[in-house]
Amino acid sequence: MTNEAVAGKAAPSRLDVRSLAKSYGAGAKAKVIIEDLTFTVETGEVVCIVGPSGVGKTTLLKCLAGLQPASSGTAAIDGRVIDGPPPEMALVFQDYNRSLMPWLTVRKNLMLPLRHLRLPAAETRERCNDALAAVGLEHAEHQYPWQLSGGMQQRVAIARALAYRPEILVMDEPFASVDAQTRFDLEDLCLKIRKDFNMTVLVVTHDIDEAVYLSDRVVVLGSKPARVLTTIDVDLPSPRDQITTRSLPEFAALRTDVLSLIKRPA
Amino acid sequence: MKPAQLTRGAIGVLGALVLWQLVSSAHLAGDAFPSPVATLSALAADASGASFWSAVGETVGVALLGLLGSAAAGILAGIVIGSSPAVRYATLALLEFLKPIPPIVILPLLVLILGPTARMSWLLVFIGCLLPIITQTIAGVHDTDPVARDTARSYGMGRTEILFRVVLPSAMPFIGTAMRVAAPVALIVTVVAGLLGGGPGLGQGLYLAQSSGNYPSLYGQVLVLGILGLIFIGLARAGERRLLHWHPSYREAAV
């Protein structure tokens, strides 16, 4: 597809990453982290970006979140090029214990990003209540994040994103720092959120099973420097279930596809 | 504190008093080292006069105001310097150079300009406490977790909001430590300003007692200063605990 085709015909994709590149330094010493990434995410999709660790996934998310400029290429939301943190996007980091403010209670952590929106107090309260209910943490609102388990803390971070009412939820290795059982719970929470809040979700992960389980589409990255190896559509039936979905032969086939792509020497 | 700890603390104090009594009755230092009984009775006599209490008041007032002033100026300067790598590097060598210099060295200059006044004492306390608060604030600002900063930025929070809602609370443990260290320093510098510079308060009282050879009164005032020091440290600790109840070093107490 060419630029003209996109601009002329269909409505722009929700998220459109085009020839995105990022390198640090300049000249012969420049370190190329991302080389020419192109992919799209459509409204309501869950897309997972999967690649080996150290591939530059976090750098990519920082560019998408407007936290750092790309060296070349663009990322756009609904056709608008991202040049700063987009108001319709919320980011969930892997390190919940670094991303949540330890001096604020759970509820106050949720309220922190809402202050500058200058919402009526009642709406702030309602948003926080809804978000806490969505992640099942109503009872913990007056506790501090460090009084909670890792899985609960990540749910707080997700609730904070939900209270912001984003249209696009971007998560960076969101479940990498919790135990396996909690991980399954959080994956299902992610799918529930997408359904309940009608959100577009972009997840970066190194976990192939997780990528296949969550996604409508998996973008497979190759490393050094990062580039898109291929994009795989995931046609697994919905609603998904940790036991039945994961035991489908299609699941195993998709998993094998992705794994063989990643393992193959570049 | 547990009762057992309190008992042990009391035993320690009692032991020190007994040791003091023994050494003073051995007349090792002649009249220059009075017994605790003589000291305490001199203190009681001093404490019945209004001038003693106004001296205590002046000392505490100067120390607290100096501390407050240096906290306000130091935190502000620390934030300004810490927020910009360029300014931080530009001031690093200067601050490190000034750090080991005791504030007393500018005492003569201050006395020359301001005379033996409370303002002179205040300024000396201000200068004496300022530097550690600045350097600690810079360290705290610099130590702010980049993930916390990125989180705030990704939610569209502005620079000023991030400064007050993320950076400053992150720097609080560093600032708290600086304040806890600075609180007794403020008291010491106030006394030195009185002792050597003639500023009002207990420092001046020490000087007068010494020059008139009234050693029991001298030691009585030293005792009072010691107790004031304990109160200063205790209050600084309590304030820190209250403000930083969320910090890992205080969490057990908070839960």
XYZ file of C-alpha atoms in Angstrom:
521
model
C 0.000 0.000 0.000
C 1.327 3.416 -0.907
C 0.974 6.689 0.935
C -1.463 8.009 -1.647
C -3.704 4.995 -1.296
C -4.003 5.568 2.455
C -4.485 9.306 2.214
C -6.914 9.119 -0.675
C -9.170 6.170 0.022
C -10.022 4.615 3.339
C -10.205 6.431 6.676
C -6.799 6.527 8.367
C -5.935 3.696 10.717
C -6.376 4.268 14.413
C -2.646 3.900 14.850
C -0.415 4.074 11.821
C 3.313 3.497 12.210
C 5.171 4.227 9.031
C 8.879 3.661 8.362
C 9.596 4.495 11.976
C 13.301 4.483 12.838
C 15.198 5.401 15.964
C 18.909 5.645 16.493
C 21.010 7.217 19.201
C 24.077 9.261 18.368
C 25.066 10.319 14.904
C 27.531 9.472 12.154
C 29.583 6.298 12.228
C 29.009 5.808 15.970
C 25.206 5.951 15.667
C 23.464 3.026 17.332
C 20.424 2.003 15.336
C 17.744 0.621 17.648
C 14.792 0.548 15.289
C 15.107 0.315 11.544
C 12.075 0.985 9.437
C 9.026 -0.267 11.344
C 5.691 -0.193 9.578
C 2.420 -1.536 10.946
C -1.113 -0.405 11.700
C -3.630 -0.980 14.447
C -7.310 -0.616 13.658
C -10.009 0.587 16.045
C -11.017 -2.062 18.574
C -8.170 -4.407 17.726
C -5.791 -6.020 20.155
C -2.373 -6.110 18.554
C 0.675 -7.646 20.196
C 4.177 -6.718 19.227
C 6.362 -9.690 19.978
C 10.087 -9.953 19.634
C 13.175 -11.171 21.438
C 14.192 -9.247 24.538
C 16.456 -6.283 23.911
C 14.986 -5.776 20.466
C 13.967 -2.179 21.170
C 10.307 -2.702 21.994
C 10.376 -0.176 24.807
C 12.050 2.371 22.544
C 9.250 1.812 20.046
C 6.579 2.397 22.702
C 8.298 5.565 23.859
C 8.136 6.870 20.312
C 4.474 5.870 20.020
C 3.646 7.493 23.353
C 5.288 10.725 22.270
C 7.890 10.485 25.034
C 10.761 10.667 22.592
C 10.932 11.713 18.955
C 11.590 9.180 16.204
C 14.749 9.666 14.162
C 12.755 9.276 10.981
C 9.379 8.036 9.860
C 6.116 8.766 11.657
C 3.559 7.366 14.025
C 0.073 8.780 13.676
C -3.240 8.450 15.476
C -6.229 8.839 13.145
C -3.870 10.470 10.668
C -2.450 12.983 13.155
C 1.295 12.614 13.594
C 2.282 11.993 17.229
C 4.681 14.687 18.419
C 3.904 14.609 22.151
C 1.939 12.413 24.559
C -1.414 11.867 22.779
C -4.423 12.630 25.009
C -6.328 9.582 23.763
C -3.582 7.161 24.754
C -2.689 5.671 28.121
C 0.462 3.753 28.849
C 0.950 0.857 31.273
C 4.561 0.135 32.142
C 6.118 -3.177 33.049
C 7.547 -1.833 36.314
C 4.393 -1.121 38.262
C 6.438 -0.442 41.381
C 8.302 2.329 39.590
C 5.300 3.658 37.708
C 2.931 3.896 40.695
C 3.692 6.686 43.158
C 4.441 5.094 46.555
C 3.418 8.226 48.470
C -0.118 8.118 47.089
C -2.892 5.715 47.996
C -4.406 3.586 45.251
C -7.248 6.050 44.683
C -4.915 9.037 44.657
C -2.682 7.268 42.158
C -5.732 6.931 39.933
C -6.557 10.607 40.413
C -3.053 11.867 39.645
C -3.346 11.959 35.823
C -6.899 13.334 36.038
C -6.020 16.543 37.878
C -4.909 18.481 34.844
C -8.083 17.486 32.993
C -9.973 19.660 35.516
C -12.986 17.367 35.634
C -15.870 17.971 38.038
C -15.157 16.224 41.342
C -18.117 13.897 40.846
C -16.808 12.699 37.501
C -13.320 12.102 38.874
C -14.878 10.031 41.646
C -17.039 8.110 39.224
C -14.146 7.394 36.862
C -12.018 6.096 39.725
C -14.862 3.964 41.078
C -15.519 2.462 37.642
C -11.862 1.773 37.008
C -11.358 0.171 40.426
C -14.449 -1.959 39.901
C -13.218 -3.034 36.458
C -10.021 -4.437 37.941
C -11.726 -5.678 41.125
C -9.837 -3.495 43.576
C -12.619 -1.426 45.186
C -11.573 -2.708 48.600
C -7.954 -1.523 48.206
C -8.557 2.119 47.320
C -7.177 3.501 50.592
C -4.138 1.263 50.685
C -0.733 2.164 49.350
C 0.559 0.318 46.272
C 3.437 -1.233 48.199
C 0.978 -2.857 50.569
C -0.410 -4.883 47.653
C 0.883 -7.911 45.778
C 2.600 -7.514 42.402
C -0.467 -8.591 40.446
C -2.673 -6.202 42.392
C -0.216 -3.357 41.800
C -0.297 -3.967 38.068
C -4.094 -3.944 38.273
C -3.835 -0.539 39.956
C -1.658 0.665 37.080
C -4.241 -0.649 34.604
C -7.042 1.000 36.598
C -5.149 4.286 36.481
C -5.020 3.981 32.697
C -8.749 3.131 32.567
C -9.720 6.110 34.736
C -7.982 8.299 32.158
C -10.561 6.906 29.671
C -8.150 6.395 26.817
C -9.220 5.189 23.397
C -5.908 3.441 22.929
C -4.327 1.418 25.722
C -0.633 0.711 25.248
C 1.070 -1.777 27.533
C 4.775 -2.501 27.784
C 5.433 -6.061 28.962
C 2.564 -5.557 31.388
C 2.516 -9.044 32.867
C 6.209 -9.903 32.806
C 6.799 -9.195 36.500
C 4.025 -11.317 38.005
C 3.646 -15.042 38.638
C 2.087 -17.356 36.060
C -1.354 -17.669 37.654
C -1.673 -13.896 38.095
C -0.501 -13.507 34.554
C -3.426 -15.556 33.229
C -5.830 -13.483 35.320
C -4.378 -10.240 34.019
C -4.505 -11.454 30.415
C -8.195 -12.197 30.818
C -8.654 -8.828 32.492
C -7.039 -7.247 29.434
C -9.503 -8.967 27.088
C -12.438 -8.019 29.334
C -11.343 -4.374 29.366
C -11.076 -4.326 25.617
C -14.633 -5.670 25.369
C -16.185 -3.543 28.139
C -14.508 -0.278 27.240
C -14.320 -0.852 23.477
C -10.650 0.049 23.483
C -7.881 -0.378 21.002
C -5.080 -2.233 22.739
C -1.427 -2.477 21.814
C 0.667 -4.840 23.913
C 4.396 -5.300 23.699
C 5.556 -8.662 24.987
C 8.315 -11.207 24.635
C 5.902 -14.004 25.532
C 4.712 -15.716 22.358
C 1.855 -17.625 24.011
C 0.592 -14.439 25.544
C 0.793 -12.625 22.225
C -1.224 -15.317 20.455
C -3.751 -15.586 23.281
C -4.457 -11.864 23.484
C -4.201 -10.714 19.893
C -6.268 -10.184 16.835
C -2.951 -9.669 15.135
C 0.652 -10.345 16.100
C 3.427 -8.133 14.767
C 6.635 -10.168 14.902
C 9.811 -8.147 15.263
C 13.299 -9.223 14.316
C 16.242 -7.869 16.222
C 19.357 -5.757 15.859
C 18.067 -3.419 14.640
C 14.324 -3.916 15.170
C 12.237 -4.439 12.071
C 8.917 -6.125 11.273
C 9.459 -9.720 10.188
C 5.829 -10.389 9.534
C 2.316 -9.760 10.731
C 0.169 -12.758 11.629
C -3.622 -12.639 11.873
C -4.982 -14.582 14.815
C -8.382 -16.056 14.028
C -8.976 -17.798 17.301
C -12.619 -17.852 18.409
C -13.879 -15.333 20.905
C -14.467 -15.206 23.849
C -11.149 -16.777 24.647
C -10.453 -18.987 27.593
C -7.155 -19.856 29.187
C -7.830 -23.601 29.037
C -9.826 -24.220 25.871
C -8.227 -21.550 23.677
C -4.744 -22.587 24.591
C -5.506 -26.238 23.806
C -6.836 -25.544 20.308
C -4.687 -26.965 17.512
C -4.850 -23.540 15.816
C -3.305 -22.001 18.916
C -0.395 -24.423 18.758
C 0.025 -23.801 15.022
C 0.109 -20.012 15.440
C 2.473 -20.319 18.344
C 4.798 -22.449 16.243
C 4.632 -19.952 13.366
C 5.658 -17.058 15.568
C 8.305 -19.037 17.409
C 9.965 -20.286 14.233
C 10.073 -16.715 12.895
C 11.717 -15.415 16.011
C 14.151 -18.278 16.385
C 15.248 -18.169 12.768
C 18.608 -16.439 12.463
C 18.161 -13.073 10.792
C 10.075 2.451 72.189
C 9.589 -0.744 74.156
C 9.703 -0.623 77.979
C 12.889 -2.722 77.986
C 14.582 -0.218 75.685
C 13.438 2.671 77.876
C 14.796 0.953 80.977
C 18.144 0.409 79.320
C 18.242 4.017 78.175
C 17.515 5.169 81.728
C 20.258 2.906 83.078
C 22.694 4.459 80.608
C 21.804 7.995 81.690
C 22.048 7.030 85.351
C 25.435 5.399 84.762
C 26.719 8.551 83.089
C 25.555 10.672 86.043
C 27.291 8.341 88.523
C 30.480 8.453 86.465
C 30.241 12.251 86.326
C 29.821 12.411 90.097
C 32.823 10.122 90.657
C 35.123 12.031 88.293
C 34.111 15.419 89.700
C 34.576 14.320 93.321
C 38.074 13.075 92.416
C 38.885 16.754 91.735
C 40.812 15.866 88.593
C 40.072 19.219 87.008
C 39.768 21.264 90.146
C 36.795 23.635 90.285
C 36.441 23.637 86.499
C 34.478 20.376 86.664
C 31.601 20.703 89.135
C 29.538 17.752 90.346
C 26.135 16.999 88.835
C 24.486 18.105 92.069
C 26.191 21.511 91.940
C 25.402 21.816 88.248
C 21.747 20.986 88.648
C 21.281 23.349 91.559
C 22.970 26.137 89.555
C 20.661 25.304 86.681
C 17.647 25.455 88.977
C 18.766 28.871 90.190
C 19.259 30.065 86.586
C 15.916 28.673 85.531
C 14.097 30.777 88.119
C 15.205 33.950 86.318
C 13.425 35.343 83.244
C 16.681 36.099 81.415
C 17.527 32.385 81.251
C 14.269 31.542 79.553
C 14.532 34.425 77.143
C 18.022 33.147 76.249
C 16.559 29.676 75.608
C 13.815 31.278 73.551
C 16.289 33.302 71.499
C 18.459 30.279 70.826
C 15.543 28.107 69.739
C 14.037 30.961 67.717
C 17.235 31.760 65.838
C 17.973 28.076 65.174
C 14.455 27.342 63.925
C 14.152 30.454 61.772
C 17.608 29.857 60.317
C 16.689 26.258 59.588
C 13.389 27.268 58.027
C 15.053 29.915 55.867
C 17.749 27.571 54.647
C 15.162 24.843 53.984
C 13.052 27.174 51.843
C 16.023 28.604 49.954
C 17.895 25.275 49.768
C 14.976 23.248 48.423
C 14.189 25.945 45.863
C 17.816 26.208 44.747
C 18.183 22.421 44.736
C 15.156 22.020 42.494
C 16.355 24.702 40.092
C 19.861 23.245 39.932
C 18.713 19.617 39.889
C 16.178 20.162 37.111
C 18.783 21.133 34.552
C 21.817 18.931 33.847
C 23.703 21.954 32.515
C 23.225 23.970 35.707
C 23.953 20.873 37.798
C 27.313 20.316 36.154
C 28.121 24.025 36.266
C 27.580 24.172 40.039
C 28.888 20.722 40.985
C 32.517 21.699 41.561
C 31.578 24.869 43.409
C 29.176 23.102 45.771
C 31.621 20.272 46.435
C 34.334 22.842 47.162
C 32.148 24.753 49.626
C 30.809 21.642 51.388
C 33.751 20.866 53.725
C 34.260 24.506 54.747
C 32.746 25.083 58.215
C 30.320 28.028 58.342
C 32.300 29.483 61.260
C 34.887 30.898 58.863
C 32.564 33.693 57.816
C 31.601 34.493 61.413
C 34.118 37.367 61.739
C 32.855 38.892 58.531
C 29.229 38.651 59.621
C 30.030 40.150 63.044
C 31.848 42.973 61.306
C 28.861 43.749 59.090
C 25.910 43.016 61.356
C 27.422 43.251 64.826
C 26.641 40.792 67.653
C 22.951 40.576 66.777
C 20.285 37.947 66.315
C 20.379 38.689 62.575
C 24.068 37.796 62.494
C 23.338 34.483 64.264
C 20.414 33.810 61.982
C 22.504 34.416 58.871
C 25.242 32.127 60.145
C 22.699 29.340 60.779
C 21.170 29.967 57.371
C 24.538 29.625 55.651
C 25.570 26.687 57.807
C 22.496 24.614 56.944
C 21.996 25.757 53.360
C 24.604 23.733 51.523
C 23.676 20.217 52.678
C 20.022 20.955 51.945
C 20.878 22.174 48.438
C 23.088 19.193 47.626
C 20.607 16.678 49.047
C 17.717 18.260 47.131
C 19.756 18.105 43.935
C 20.480 14.442 44.615
C 16.788 13.804 45.288
C 15.621 15.550 42.137
C 18.240 13.685 40.148
C 17.157 10.395 41.736
C 13.535 10.707 40.573
C 12.648 7.481 38.804
C 12.594 8.021 35.024
C 9.676 5.588 34.807
C 7.655 7.753 37.216
C 8.547 10.813 35.134
C 7.600 9.032 31.896
C 4.342 7.895 33.468
C 3.463 11.475 34.373
C 4.496 12.770 30.959
C 2.563 10.063 29.121
C -0.586 11.205 30.917
C -0.046 14.703 29.617
C 1.039 16.242 32.920
C 2.902 19.526 32.455
C 6.380 20.393 33.687
C 5.239 22.307 36.766
C 2.725 19.640 37.723
C 5.363 16.918 37.369
C 7.732 19.009 39.471
C 5.277 19.369 42.362
C 3.479 16.045 42.152
C 6.260 13.661 41.137
C 9.751 15.142 41.461
C 9.324 16.898 44.804
C 7.729 13.917 46.596
C 10.441 11.682 45.088
C 13.093 14.009 46.483
C 11.464 14.144 49.935
C 13.474 11.248 51.442
C 16.685 13.077 50.512
C 15.386 16.403 51.795
C 14.172 14.688 54.975
C 17.634 13.295 55.657
C 19.162 16.723 55.039
C 16.715 18.332 57.474
C 17.353 15.708 60.125
C 21.093 16.351 59.853
C 20.641 20.124 59.643
C 18.371 20.449 62.719
C 21.097 19.837 65.349
C 23.591 21.744 63.188
C 21.292 24.780 63.345
C 21.358 24.608 67.136
C 25.128 24.177 67.281
C 25.756 27.082 64.915
C 23.389 29.317 66.920
C 25.380 28.559 70.062
C 28.690 29.141 68.306
C 27.405 32.455 66.956
C 26.639 33.467 70.529
C 29.795 32.035 72.051
C 32.264 33.456 69.545
C 30.291 36.219 67.879
C 28.338 37.579 70.813
C 24.924 36.843 69.341
C 22.061 36.591 71.842
C 20.984 33.343 73.492
C 22.577 30.479 75.364
C 25.877 30.820 73.502
C 26.374 34.237 75.005
C 25.326 32.830 78.386
C 28.019 30.167 78.079
C 30.597 32.828 77.339
C 29.548 34.978 80.302
C 29.478 32.001 82.686
C 32.914 30.922 81.528
C 34.490 34.362 81.775
C 33.088 34.886 85.259
C 34.260 31.425 86.319
C 30.730 30.277 87.164
C 31.313 26.675 86.080
C 28.177 25.074 87.575
C 26.060 27.565 85.602
C 28.152 26.883 82.492
C 27.562 23.135 82.720
C 23.910 23.707 83.536
C 23.508 25.555 80.256
C 25.409 22.837 78.417
C 22.909 20.340 79.814
C 20.039 22.470 78.556
C 21.646 22.638 75.116
C 21.979 18.873 75.099
C 18.312 18.482 75.922
C 17.370 21.031 73.234
C 19.465 19.039 70.786
C 17.564 15.862 71.682
C 14.260 17.670 71.187
C 15.402 19.038 67.799
C 16.480 15.616 66.574
C 13.349 14.009 67.973
C 11.074 16.508 66.249
C 12.998 16.217 62.971
C 12.698 12.408 63.161
C 8.998 12.571 63.968
C 8.411 15.021 61.124
C 10.345 12.828 58.732
C 8.451 9.736 59.820
C 5.145 11.477 59.313
C 6.058 12.898 55.911
C 7.801 9.773 54.643
C 5.568 7.075 56.102
C 5.390 5.611 52.586
C 9.153 5.268 52.200
C 10.681 1.778 52.574
C 12.692 2.820 55.633
C 9.508 3.803 57.503
C 6.981 1.342 56.124
C 6.897 -1.071 59.060
C 5.787 1.760 61.283
C 3.051 2.783 58.902
C 1.337 -0.516 58.155
